[in-house]
Coordinates of C-alpha atoms and ligand atoms in Angstrom, one line a residue:
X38 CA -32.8 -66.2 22.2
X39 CA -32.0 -65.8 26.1
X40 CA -29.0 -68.2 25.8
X41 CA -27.9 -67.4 22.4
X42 CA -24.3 -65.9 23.0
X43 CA -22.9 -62.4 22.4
X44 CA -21.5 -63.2 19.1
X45 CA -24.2 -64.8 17.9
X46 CA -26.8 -61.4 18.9
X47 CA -23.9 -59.0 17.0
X48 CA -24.1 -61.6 14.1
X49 CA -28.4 -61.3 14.3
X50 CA -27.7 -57.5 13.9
X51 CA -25.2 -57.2 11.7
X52 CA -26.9 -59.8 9.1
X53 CA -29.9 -57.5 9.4
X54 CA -27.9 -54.4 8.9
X55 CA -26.1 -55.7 6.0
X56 CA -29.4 -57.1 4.2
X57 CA -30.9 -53.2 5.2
X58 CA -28.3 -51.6 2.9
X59 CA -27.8 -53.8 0.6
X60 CA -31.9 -54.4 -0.6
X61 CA -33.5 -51.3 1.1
X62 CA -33.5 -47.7 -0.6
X63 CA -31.0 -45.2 1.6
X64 CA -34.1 -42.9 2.3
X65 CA -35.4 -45.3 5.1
X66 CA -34.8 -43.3 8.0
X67 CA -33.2 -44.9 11.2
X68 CA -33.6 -43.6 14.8
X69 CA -30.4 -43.5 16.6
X70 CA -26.7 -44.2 15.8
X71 CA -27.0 -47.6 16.3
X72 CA -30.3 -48.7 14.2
X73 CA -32.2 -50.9 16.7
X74 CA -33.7 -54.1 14.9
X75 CA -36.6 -55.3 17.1
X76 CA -38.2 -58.6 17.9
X77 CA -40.9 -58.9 19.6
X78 CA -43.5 -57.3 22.1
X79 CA -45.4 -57.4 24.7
X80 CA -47.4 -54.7 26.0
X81 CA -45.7 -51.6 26.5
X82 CA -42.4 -53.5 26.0
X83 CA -40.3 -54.2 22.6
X84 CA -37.1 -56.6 22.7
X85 CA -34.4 -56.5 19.9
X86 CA -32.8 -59.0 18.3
X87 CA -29.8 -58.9 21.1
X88 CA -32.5 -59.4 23.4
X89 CA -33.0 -56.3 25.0
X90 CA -36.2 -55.0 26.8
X91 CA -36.9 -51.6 26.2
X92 CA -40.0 -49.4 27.7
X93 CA -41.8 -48.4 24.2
X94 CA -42.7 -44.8 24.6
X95 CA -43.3 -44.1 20.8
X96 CA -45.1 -46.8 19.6
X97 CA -43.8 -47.6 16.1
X98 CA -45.3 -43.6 15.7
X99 CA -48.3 -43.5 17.8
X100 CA -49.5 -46.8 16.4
X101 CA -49.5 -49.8 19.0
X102 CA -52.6 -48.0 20.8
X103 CA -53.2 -50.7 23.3
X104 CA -49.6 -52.1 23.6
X105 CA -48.1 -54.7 21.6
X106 CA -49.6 -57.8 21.2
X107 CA -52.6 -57.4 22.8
X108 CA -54.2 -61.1 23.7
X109 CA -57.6 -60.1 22.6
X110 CA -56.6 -58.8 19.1
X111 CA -54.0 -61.8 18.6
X112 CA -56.8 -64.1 19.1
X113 CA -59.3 -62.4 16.7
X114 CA -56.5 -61.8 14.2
X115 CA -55.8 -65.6 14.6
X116 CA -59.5 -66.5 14.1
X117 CA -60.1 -64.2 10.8
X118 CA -56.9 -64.9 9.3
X119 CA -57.8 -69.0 9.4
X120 CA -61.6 -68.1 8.0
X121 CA -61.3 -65.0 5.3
X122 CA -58.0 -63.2 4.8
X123 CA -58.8 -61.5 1.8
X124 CA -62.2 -59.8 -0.1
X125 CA -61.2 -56.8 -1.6
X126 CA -63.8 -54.2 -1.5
X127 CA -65.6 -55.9 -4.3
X128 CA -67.8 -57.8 -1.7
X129 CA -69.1 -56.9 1.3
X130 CA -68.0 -58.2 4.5
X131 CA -69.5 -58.6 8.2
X132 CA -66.4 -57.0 9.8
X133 CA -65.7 -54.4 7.1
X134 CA -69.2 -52.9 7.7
X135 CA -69.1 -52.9 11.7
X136 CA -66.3 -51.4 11.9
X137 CA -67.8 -48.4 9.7
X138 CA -70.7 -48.7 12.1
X139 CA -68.5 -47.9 15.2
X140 CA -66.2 -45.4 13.6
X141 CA -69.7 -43.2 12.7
X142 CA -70.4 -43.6 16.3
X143 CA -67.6 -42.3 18.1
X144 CA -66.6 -39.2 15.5
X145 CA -68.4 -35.9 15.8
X146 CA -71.1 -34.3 14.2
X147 CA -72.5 -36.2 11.2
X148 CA -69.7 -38.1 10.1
X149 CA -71.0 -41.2 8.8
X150 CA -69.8 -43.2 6.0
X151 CA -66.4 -44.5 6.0
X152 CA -63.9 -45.6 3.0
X153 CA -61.3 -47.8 4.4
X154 CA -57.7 -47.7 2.4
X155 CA -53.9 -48.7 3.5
X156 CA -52.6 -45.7 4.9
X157 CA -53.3 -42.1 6.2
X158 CA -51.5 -41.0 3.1
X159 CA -53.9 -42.7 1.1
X160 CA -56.9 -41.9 3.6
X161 CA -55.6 -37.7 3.0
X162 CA -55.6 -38.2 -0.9
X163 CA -59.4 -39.5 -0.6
X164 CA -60.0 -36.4 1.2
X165 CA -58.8 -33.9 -1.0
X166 CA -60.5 -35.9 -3.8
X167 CA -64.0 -36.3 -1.6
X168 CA -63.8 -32.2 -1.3
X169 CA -62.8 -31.2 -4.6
X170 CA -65.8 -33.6 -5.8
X171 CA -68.5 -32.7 -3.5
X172 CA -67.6 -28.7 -3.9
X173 CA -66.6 -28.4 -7.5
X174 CA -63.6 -26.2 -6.6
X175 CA -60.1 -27.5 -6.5
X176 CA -57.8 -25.6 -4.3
X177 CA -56.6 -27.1 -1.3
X178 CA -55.3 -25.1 1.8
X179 CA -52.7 -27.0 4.2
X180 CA -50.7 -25.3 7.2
X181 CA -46.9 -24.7 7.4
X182 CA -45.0 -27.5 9.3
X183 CA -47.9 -30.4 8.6
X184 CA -47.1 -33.5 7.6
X185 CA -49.3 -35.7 5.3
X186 CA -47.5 -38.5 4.1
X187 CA -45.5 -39.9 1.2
X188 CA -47.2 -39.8 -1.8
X189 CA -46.7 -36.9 -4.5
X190 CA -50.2 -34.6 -3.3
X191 CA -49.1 -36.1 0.9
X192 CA -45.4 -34.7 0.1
X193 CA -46.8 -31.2 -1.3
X194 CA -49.7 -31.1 1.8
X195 CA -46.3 -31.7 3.6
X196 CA -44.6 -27.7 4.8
X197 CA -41.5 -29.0 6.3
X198 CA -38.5 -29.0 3.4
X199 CA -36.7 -32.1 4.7
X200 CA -39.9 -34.1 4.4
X201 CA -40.5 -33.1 0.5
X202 CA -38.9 -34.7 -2.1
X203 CA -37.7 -32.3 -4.9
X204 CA -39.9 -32.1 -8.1
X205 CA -43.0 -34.2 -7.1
X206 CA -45.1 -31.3 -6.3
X207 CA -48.8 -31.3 -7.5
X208 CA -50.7 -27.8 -8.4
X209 CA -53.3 -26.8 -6.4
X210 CA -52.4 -27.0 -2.8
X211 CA -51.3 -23.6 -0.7
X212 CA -49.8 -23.0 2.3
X213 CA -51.1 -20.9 5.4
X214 CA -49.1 -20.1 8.0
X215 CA -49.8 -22.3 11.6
X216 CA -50.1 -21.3 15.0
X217 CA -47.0 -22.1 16.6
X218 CA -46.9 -19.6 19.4
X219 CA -43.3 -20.8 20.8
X220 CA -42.0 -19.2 17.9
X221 CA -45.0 -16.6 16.3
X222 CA -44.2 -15.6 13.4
X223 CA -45.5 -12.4 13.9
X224 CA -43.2 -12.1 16.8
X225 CA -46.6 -11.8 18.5
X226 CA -47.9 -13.6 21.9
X227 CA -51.3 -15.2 22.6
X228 CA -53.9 -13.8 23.7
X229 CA -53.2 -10.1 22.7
X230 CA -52.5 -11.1 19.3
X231 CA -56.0 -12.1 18.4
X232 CA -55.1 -14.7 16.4
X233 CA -53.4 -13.2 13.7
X234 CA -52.0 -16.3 12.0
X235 CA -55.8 -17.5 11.7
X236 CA -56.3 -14.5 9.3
X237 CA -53.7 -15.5 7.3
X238 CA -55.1 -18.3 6.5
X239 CA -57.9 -15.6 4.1
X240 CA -55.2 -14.3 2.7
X241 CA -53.9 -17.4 1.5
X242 CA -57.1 -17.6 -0.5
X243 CA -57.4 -13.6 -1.2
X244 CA -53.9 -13.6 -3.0
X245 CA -53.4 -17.7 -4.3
X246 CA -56.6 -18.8 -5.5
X247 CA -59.5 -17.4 -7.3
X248 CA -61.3 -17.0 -4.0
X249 CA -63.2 -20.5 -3.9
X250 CA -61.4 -23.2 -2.4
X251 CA -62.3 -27.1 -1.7
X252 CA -61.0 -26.9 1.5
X253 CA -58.5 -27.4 4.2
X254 CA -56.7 -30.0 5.7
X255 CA -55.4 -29.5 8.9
X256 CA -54.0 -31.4 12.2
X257 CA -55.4 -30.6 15.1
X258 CA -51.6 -31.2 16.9
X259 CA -49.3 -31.2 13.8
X260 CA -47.7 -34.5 14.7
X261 CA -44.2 -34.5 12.6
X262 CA -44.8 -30.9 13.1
X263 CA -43.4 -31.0 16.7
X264 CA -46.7 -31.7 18.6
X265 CA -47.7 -27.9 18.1
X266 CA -51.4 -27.2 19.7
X267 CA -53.1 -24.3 18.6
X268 CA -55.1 -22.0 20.9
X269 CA -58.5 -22.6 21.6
X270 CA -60.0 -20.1 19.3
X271 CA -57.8 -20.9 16.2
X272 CA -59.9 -24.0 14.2
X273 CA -63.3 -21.9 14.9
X274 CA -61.7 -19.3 12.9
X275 CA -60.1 -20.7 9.9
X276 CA -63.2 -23.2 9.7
X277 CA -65.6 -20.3 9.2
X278 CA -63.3 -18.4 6.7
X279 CA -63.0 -22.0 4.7
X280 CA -66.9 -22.2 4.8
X281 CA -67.1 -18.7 3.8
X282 CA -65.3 -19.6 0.8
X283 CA -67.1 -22.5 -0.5
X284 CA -64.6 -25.4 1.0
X285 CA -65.0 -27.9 3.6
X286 CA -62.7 -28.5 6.6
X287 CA -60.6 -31.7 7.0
X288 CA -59.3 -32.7 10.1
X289 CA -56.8 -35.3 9.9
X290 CA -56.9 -37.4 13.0
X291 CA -54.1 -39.7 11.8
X292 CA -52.0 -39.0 14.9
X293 CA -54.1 -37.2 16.9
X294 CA -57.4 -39.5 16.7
X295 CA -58.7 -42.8 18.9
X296 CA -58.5 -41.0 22.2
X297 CA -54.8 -40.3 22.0
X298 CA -55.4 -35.9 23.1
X299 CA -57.4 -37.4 26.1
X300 CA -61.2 -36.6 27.1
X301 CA -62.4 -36.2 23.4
X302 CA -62.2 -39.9 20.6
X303 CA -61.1 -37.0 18.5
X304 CA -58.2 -34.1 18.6
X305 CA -60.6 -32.0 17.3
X306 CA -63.1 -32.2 19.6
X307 CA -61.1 -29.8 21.9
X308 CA -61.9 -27.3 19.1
X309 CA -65.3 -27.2 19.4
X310 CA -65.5 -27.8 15.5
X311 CA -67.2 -30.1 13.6
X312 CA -65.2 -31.1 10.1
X313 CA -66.8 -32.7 6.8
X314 CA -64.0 -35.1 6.4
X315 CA -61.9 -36.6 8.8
X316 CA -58.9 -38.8 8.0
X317 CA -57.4 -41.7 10.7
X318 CA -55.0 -44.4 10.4
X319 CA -52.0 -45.3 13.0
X320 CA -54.0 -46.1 15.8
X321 CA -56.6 -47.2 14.3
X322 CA -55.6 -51.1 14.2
X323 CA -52.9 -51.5 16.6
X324 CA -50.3 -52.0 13.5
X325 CA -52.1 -53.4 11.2
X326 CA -52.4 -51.7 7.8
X327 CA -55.5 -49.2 7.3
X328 CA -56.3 -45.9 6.3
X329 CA -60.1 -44.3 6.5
X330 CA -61.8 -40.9 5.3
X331 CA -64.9 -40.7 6.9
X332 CA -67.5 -38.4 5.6
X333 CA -70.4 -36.5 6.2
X334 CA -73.2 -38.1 4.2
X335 CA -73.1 -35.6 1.2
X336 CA -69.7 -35.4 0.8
X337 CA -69.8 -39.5 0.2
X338 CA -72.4 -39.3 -1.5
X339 CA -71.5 -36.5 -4.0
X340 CA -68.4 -38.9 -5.1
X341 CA -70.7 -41.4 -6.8
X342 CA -70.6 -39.1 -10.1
X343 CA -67.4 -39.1 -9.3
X344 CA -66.5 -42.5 -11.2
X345 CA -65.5 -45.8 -9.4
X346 CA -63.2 -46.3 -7.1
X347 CA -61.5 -49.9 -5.6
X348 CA -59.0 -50.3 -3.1
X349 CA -57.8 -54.3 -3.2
X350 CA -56.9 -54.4 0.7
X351 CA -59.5 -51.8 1.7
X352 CA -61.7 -52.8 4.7
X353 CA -60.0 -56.2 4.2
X354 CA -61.2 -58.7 6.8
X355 CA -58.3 -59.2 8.8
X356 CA -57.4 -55.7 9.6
X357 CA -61.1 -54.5 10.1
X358 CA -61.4 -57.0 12.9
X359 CA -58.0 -55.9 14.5
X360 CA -59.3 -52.2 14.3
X361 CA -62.5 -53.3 15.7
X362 CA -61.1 -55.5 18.7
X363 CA -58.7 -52.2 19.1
X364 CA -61.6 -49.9 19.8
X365 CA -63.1 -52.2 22.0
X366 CA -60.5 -52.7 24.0
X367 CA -59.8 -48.6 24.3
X368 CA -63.2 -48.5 25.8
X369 CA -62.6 -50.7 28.4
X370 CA -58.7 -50.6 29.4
X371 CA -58.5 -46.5 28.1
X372 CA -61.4 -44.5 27.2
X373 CA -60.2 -40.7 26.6
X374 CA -61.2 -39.9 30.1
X375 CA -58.3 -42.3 31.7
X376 CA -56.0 -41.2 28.3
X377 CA -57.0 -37.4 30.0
X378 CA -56.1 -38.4 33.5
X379 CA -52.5 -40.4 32.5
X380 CA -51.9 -37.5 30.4
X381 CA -52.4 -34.8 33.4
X382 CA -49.6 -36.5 35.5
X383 CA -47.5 -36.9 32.1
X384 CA -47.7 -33.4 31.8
X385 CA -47.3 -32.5 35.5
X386 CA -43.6 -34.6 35.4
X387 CA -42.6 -33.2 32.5
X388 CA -43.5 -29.8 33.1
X389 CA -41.3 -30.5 36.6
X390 CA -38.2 -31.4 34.0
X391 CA -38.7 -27.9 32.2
X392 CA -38.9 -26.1 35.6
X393 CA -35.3 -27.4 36.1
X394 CA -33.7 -27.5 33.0
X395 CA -32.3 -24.5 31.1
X396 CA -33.0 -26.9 27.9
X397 CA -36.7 -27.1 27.6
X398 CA -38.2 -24.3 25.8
X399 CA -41.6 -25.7 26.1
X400 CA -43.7 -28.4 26.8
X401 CA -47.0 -29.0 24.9
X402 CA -49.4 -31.2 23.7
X403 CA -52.6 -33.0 25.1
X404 CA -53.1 -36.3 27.1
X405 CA -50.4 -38.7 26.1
X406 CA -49.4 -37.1 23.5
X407 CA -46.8 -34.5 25.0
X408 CA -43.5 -33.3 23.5
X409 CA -40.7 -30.9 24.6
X410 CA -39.2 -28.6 22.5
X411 CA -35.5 -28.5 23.1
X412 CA -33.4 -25.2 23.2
X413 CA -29.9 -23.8 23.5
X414 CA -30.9 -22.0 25.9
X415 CA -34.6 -20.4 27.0
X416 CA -34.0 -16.9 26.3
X417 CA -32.6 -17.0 22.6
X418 CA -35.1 -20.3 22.1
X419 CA -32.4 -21.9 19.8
X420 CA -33.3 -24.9 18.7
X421 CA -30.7 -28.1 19.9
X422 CA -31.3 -30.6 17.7
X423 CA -27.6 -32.1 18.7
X424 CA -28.9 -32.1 22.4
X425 CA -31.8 -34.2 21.1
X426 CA -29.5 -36.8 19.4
X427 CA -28.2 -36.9 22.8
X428 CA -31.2 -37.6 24.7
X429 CA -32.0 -40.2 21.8
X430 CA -28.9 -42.1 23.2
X431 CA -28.8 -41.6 26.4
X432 CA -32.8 -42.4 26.8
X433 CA -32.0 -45.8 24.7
X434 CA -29.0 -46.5 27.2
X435 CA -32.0 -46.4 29.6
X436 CA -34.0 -48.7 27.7
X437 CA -36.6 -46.2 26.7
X438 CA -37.5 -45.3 23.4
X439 CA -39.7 -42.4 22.6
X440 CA -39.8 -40.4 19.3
X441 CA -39.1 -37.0 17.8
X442 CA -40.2 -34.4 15.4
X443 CA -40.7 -30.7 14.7
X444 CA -39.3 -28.4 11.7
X445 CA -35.8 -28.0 13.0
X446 CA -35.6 -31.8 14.5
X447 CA -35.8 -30.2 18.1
X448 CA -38.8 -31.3 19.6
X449 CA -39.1 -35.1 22.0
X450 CA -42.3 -36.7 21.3
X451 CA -43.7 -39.0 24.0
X452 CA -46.5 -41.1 23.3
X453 CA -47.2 -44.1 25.4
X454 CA -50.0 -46.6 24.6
X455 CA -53.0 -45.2 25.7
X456 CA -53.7 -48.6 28.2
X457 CA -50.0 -47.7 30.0
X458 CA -49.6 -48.3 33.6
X459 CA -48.9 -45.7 36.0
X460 CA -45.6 -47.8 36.9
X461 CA -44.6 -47.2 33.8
X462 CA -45.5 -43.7 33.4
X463 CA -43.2 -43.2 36.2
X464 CA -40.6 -45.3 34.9
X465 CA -40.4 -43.5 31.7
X466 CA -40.4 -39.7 33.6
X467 CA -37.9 -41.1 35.6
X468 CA -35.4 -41.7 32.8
X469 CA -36.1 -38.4 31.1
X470 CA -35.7 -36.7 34.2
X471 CA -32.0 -38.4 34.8
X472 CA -31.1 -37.5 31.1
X473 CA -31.9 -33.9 31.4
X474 CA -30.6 -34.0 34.5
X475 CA -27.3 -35.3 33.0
X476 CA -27.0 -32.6 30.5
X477 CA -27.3 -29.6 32.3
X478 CA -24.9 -31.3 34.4
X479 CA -22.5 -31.3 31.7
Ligands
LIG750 C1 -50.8 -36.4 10.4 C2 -50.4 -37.4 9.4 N1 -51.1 -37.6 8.3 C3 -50.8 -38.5 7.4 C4 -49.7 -39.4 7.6 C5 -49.3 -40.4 6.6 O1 -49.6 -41.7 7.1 P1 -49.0 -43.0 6.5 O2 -47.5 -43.0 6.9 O3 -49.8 -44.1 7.2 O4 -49.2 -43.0 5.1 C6 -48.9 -39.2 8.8 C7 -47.8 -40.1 9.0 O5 -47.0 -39.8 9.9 C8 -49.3 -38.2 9.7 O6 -48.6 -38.0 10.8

């Protein structure tokens, strides 16, 4: 590609570009004015088709955990796909059933048997099915500003309107209000409100349901959500008012899982709380396709009156291996304490940007999973989601990509593979620090 010429890179993207419209529903949403087709990978790196090298800070959504391709998971891959691509979950399989064996071993608490699917969309579905079955009721409670994927029941777990798609809501699932203390919607401020949004979360069940619910499903950082981390006390809370109520608590780890928060394999480890269900995908296998809803063993084992259930690629052979090799390689090149320890100085640098730009309402998050909310200005904390765009260019200039997110489309999300160097840490604080630089400059 190096030597191809300039016309012949426009003509790469524009036959892309014109294939994309013409074959591909409008709904597939694009990042930046100029969609950026991309080629390959390496490590923390991505090039696109015009051959560009760009630091990935986003990682196709918090998916390439250990960069892109990773040697080790290339070679086993290689190896699997030449022996056993497919089984479906009809037979059992050596990798599909180590890889359960290792997930039960790093989660919390008594989670222990695993169902492998596609998707986390797919993995929350399982869940809400896992605790309706094992507690007989039905209600589901979800939090405002969550995200849960794409199916009908992910789009109604889903609070944020631009993320729902009209007239595919499913009964049964109700809304509490999240603890998103940059903008309380009590108008209140942590500590002295003592967690009033947790409270609301029985009154949700006091006033929608008839009082016994199946349970909730919550993130531990709403990803899409805008990276918002709830205080310390808030999952102790609303899991004792769930319990109290007959339901179990779901944590979906689909973002916030593999060691991504730092110090804990699990976001909600930070919470001191121990879930019945826990759903994971992303990370889980570097890019490869899979979805899991690991259980407590009642809750698993409650579903076998529940009728049968197949899932074609589940556990497949290829992608169990991947996952597998992934974990492995997180234990040597980042185990959550490093994750903690890059996160710290991730933090530290960005919370150095906020100090000095009148743009940054607030920075949050845990290890490398940080994101800035981006205001107007601090004191009327109006949300910029124009000065994002911005920084989405300019930041791509740079040859950085990271992500973005939150209810009003204000928030940056940063979330370097979790085996980044420090070099490139400081490559990638470097660039945001410039662009903010820039635009108070302006
Ligand atoms: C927290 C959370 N749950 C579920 C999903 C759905 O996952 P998928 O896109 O793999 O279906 C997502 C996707 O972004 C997510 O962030």
């Amino acid at each position: 590609m190096k030597e191809n010429s300039v016309a012949e890179k426009q003509s790469a993207y524009q036959d892309i570009m014109a294939k994309q419209n013409a074959y591909l529903w409008q709904s597939h949403l694009h990042y930046y004015n100029e969609p950026l087709p991309l080629d390959r990978g390496k490590g923390s790196y991505v090039w696109d088709v015009a051959d560009e090298k760009y630091l990935d800070y986003f990682g196709g959504i918090l998916t390439t955990s250990v960069g892109h391709g990773h040697p080790r998971i290339v070679e086993k891959v290689a190896e699997q796909t030449a022996k056993l691509i497919h089984t479906s979950t009809l037979y059992p399989h050596a990798n599909h059933v180590s890889l359960a064996e290792k997930i039960a071993a790093i989660t919390p608490g008594r989670l222990q048997k695993s169902y492998f699917t596609n998707s986390g969309t797919e993995a929350d579905e399982l869940a809400l099915m896992a605790a309706r079955g094992y507690t007989g009721n039905y209600d589901i409670l979800a939090l405002r500003h969550g995200y849960s994927g794409n199916s009908a029941t992910g789009k109604t777990l889903t609070a944020q309107s631009a993320w729902r798609l009209a007239g595919n809501i499913v009964p049964g699932i109700k809304h509490a209000i999240n603890p998103y203390c940059y903008r309380c919607p009590y108008k209140m401020s942590y500590p002295g409100c003592d967690i009033a949004c947790a409270q609301d979360v029985e009154d949700v069940i006091k006033t929608t349901t008839c009082g016994k619910v199946a349970g909730i499903l919550i993130e531990p950082i709403q990803g899409v959500g805008g990276f918002i981390t709830p205080p310390v006390e808030y999952f102790g809370i609303v899991s004792e008012i769930i319990r109290d109520h007959g339901g179990v608590v779901i944590s979906d780890e689909v973002q916030t899982g593999f060691g991504r928060t730092g110090e804990h394999w699990f976001g909600i480890e930070h919470w001191g709380v121990e879930p019945e269900i826990m759903t994971m995908a992303k990370g889980i296998a570097n890019g490869f396709p899979m979805g899991n809803t690991i259980t407590v063993p009642e809750v698993a084992d409650a579903m076998i009156d529940g009728g049968n259930f197949i899932c074609t690629f589940g556990g497949n052979p290829v992608s169990t291996i991947a996952s597998l090799t992934t974990i492995e390689i997180m234990e040597q090149e980042a185990p959550p304490q490093q994750v903690a320890q890059k996160g710290r100085r991730l933090r530290q640098g960005l919370n150095a940007i906020a100090e000095n730009s009148p743009f940054v309402g607030e920075v949050r998050g845990m290890g490398l999973m940080q994101g800035i909310e981006v205001v107007k200005d601090k004191k009327s904390k109006e949300p910029a989601p124009e000065l994002v765009l911005q920084i989405f260019e300019e930041t791509k200039r740079r040859k950085l990509l990271i992500g973005k997110g939150g209810m009003y489309n204000n928030v940056v999300r940063i979330t370097p593979p979790l085996n980044t160097t420090d070099e490139e840490l400081e490559t990638a604080l470097g660039v945001l620090s410039e662009v903010f630089n820039d635009l108070a400059g302006q």
